[in-house]
Structure formats: C-alpha cells, structure tokens
mmCIF file of C-alpha atoms in Angstrom:
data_model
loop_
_atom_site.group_PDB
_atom_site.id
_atom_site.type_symbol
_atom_site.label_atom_id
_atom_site.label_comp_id
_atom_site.label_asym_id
_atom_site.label_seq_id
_atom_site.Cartn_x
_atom_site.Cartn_y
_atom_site.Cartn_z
ATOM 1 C CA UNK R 1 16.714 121.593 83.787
ATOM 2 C CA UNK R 2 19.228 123.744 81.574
ATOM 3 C CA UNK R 3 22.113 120.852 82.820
ATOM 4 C CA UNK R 4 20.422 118.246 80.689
ATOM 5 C CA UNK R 5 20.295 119.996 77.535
ATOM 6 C CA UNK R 6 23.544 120.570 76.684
ATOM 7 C CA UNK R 7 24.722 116.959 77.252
ATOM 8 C CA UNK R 8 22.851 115.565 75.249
ATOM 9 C CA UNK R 9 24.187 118.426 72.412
ATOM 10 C CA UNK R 10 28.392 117.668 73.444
ATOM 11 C CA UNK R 11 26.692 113.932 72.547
ATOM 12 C CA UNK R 12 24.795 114.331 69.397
ATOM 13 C CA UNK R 13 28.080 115.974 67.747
ATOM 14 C CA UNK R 14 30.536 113.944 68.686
ATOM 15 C CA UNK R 15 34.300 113.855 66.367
ATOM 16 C CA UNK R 16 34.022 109.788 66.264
ATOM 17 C CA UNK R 17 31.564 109.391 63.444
ATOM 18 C CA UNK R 18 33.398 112.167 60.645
ATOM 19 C CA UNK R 19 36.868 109.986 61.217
ATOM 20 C CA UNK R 20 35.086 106.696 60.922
ATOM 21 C CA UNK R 21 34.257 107.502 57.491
ATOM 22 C CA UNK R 22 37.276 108.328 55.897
ATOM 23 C CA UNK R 23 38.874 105.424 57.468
ATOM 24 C CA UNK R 24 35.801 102.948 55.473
ATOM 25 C CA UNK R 25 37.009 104.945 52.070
ATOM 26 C CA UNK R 26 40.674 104.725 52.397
ATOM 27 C CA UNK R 27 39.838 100.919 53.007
ATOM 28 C CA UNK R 28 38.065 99.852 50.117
ATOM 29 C CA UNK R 29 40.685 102.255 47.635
ATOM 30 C CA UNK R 30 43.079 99.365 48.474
ATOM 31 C CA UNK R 31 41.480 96.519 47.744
ATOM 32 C CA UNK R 32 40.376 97.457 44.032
ATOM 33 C CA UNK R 33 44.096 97.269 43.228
ATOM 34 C CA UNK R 34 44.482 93.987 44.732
ATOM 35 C CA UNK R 35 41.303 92.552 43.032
ATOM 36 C CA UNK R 36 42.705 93.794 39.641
ATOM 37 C CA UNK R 37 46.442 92.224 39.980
ATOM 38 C CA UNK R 38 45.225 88.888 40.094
ATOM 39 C CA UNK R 39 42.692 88.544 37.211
ATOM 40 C CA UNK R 40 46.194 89.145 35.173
ATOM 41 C CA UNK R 41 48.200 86.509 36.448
ATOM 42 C CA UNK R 42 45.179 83.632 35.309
ATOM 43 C CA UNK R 43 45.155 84.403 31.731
ATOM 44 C CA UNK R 44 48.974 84.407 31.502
ATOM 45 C CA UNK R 45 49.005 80.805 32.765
ATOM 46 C CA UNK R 46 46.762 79.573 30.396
ATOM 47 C CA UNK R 47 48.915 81.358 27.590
ATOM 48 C CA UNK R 48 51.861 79.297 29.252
ATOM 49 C CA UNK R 49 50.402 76.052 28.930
ATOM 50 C CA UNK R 50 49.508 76.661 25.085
ATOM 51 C CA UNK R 51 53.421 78.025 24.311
ATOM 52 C CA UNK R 52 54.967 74.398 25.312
ATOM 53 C CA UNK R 53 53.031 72.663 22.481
ATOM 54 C CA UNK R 54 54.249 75.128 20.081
ATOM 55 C CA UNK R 55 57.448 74.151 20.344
ATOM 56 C CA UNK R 56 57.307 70.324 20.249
ATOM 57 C CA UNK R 57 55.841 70.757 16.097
ATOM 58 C CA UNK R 58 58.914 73.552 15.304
ATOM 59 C CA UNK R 59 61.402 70.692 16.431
ATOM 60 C CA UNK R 60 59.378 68.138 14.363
ATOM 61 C CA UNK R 61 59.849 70.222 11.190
ATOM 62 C CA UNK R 62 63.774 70.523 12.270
ATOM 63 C CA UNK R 63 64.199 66.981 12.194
ATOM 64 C CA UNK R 64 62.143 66.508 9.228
ATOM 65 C CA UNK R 65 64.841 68.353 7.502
ATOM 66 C CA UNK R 66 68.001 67.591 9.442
ATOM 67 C CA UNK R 67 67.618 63.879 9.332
ATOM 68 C CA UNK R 68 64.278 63.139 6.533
ATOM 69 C CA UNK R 69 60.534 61.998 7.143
ATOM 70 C CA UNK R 70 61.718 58.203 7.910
ATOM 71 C CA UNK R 71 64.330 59.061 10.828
ATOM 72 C CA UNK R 72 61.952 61.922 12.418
ATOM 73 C CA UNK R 73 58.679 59.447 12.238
ATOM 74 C CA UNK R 74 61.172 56.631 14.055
ATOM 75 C CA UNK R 75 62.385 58.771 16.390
ATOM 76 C CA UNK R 76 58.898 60.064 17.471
ATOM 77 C CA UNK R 77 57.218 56.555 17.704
ATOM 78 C CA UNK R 78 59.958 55.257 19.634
ATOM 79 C CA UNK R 79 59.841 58.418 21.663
ATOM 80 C CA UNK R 80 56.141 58.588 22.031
ATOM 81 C CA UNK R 81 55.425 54.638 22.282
ATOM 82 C CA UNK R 82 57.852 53.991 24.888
ATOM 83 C CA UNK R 83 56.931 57.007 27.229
ATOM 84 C CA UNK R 84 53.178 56.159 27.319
ATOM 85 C CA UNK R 85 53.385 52.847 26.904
ATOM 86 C CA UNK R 86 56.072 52.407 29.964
ATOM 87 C CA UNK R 87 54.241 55.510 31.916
ATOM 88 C CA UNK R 88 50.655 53.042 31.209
ATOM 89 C CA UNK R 89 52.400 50.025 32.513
ATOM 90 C CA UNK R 90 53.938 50.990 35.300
ATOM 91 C CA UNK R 91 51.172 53.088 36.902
ATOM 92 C CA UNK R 92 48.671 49.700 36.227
ATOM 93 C CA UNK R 93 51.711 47.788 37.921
ATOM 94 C CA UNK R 94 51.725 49.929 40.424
ATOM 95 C CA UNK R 95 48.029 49.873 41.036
ATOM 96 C CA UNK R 96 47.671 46.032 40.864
ATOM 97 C CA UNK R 97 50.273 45.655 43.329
#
C-alpha cells in the first residue's frame, strides 16, 4: 500500500507543465511585432497613390508658363483625348472581336 502513494506524487509534479508555459509566452511576444509591421506598410500605399496626381497639376502650371494657356490646353487635349479615346476603342475592338 505505501508503493502506490508515491507514484502517483513523482506524477502529480511532473517538470513538463512549468516549461510548457514559458514556451506559450515567448510565442505570442513574437507575433505582436509582426502584427504591428504590417498595419504600416497599408497606409503608405495609399499615400503613394495620392503623390502621382500631385505631380501631373505642378507640370501643368510649368507649361502654362513655359509655352502659355493655348499650347498647354492643346497639348493636354491631344494628350488626354487620344489616350482614352484610343485606350476606349481598342479595348471595345478587342471585346467585339
């Protein structure tokens, strides 16, 4: 009868459980660091897409003064006109055939 006893004590306090825990709190300390890197990147694109457009009205201005009002507005129908018109006819082409 005293055999039993202790067994069941070597079992109850066993060195598995203590070293399981650290391991769960080392694991989630990592991941915080990961979750917070990517919420940066996001925003930035968005601030990337909004910088293009900027430029386009800066060079508008330029020509405005390099070659007058009457050259920059020709240039910029042509230029615009063309492109979507072209772009609009050749995709419908495209999609007809």
């Amino acid at each position: 009868m005293s055999p039993p006893p202790p067994p069941p004590s070597v079992h109850k306090s066993p060195p598995p459980p203590p070293p399981k825990k650290p391991c769960m709190e080392k694991s989630p300390s990592p991941p915080p660091p990961v979750y917070k890197s990517p919420p940066p990147p996001p925003p930035k694109k968005p601030y990337k897409s909004k910088s293009p457009p900027s430029p386009p009205p800066i060079c508008r201005m330029q020509k405005n003064l390099n070659g007058g009002p009457e050259a920059e507005m020709v240039l910029l129908g042509d230029k615009m006109e063309p492109t979507e018109m072209g772009l609009l006819e050749k995709r419908d082409k495209g999609k007809t055939f």
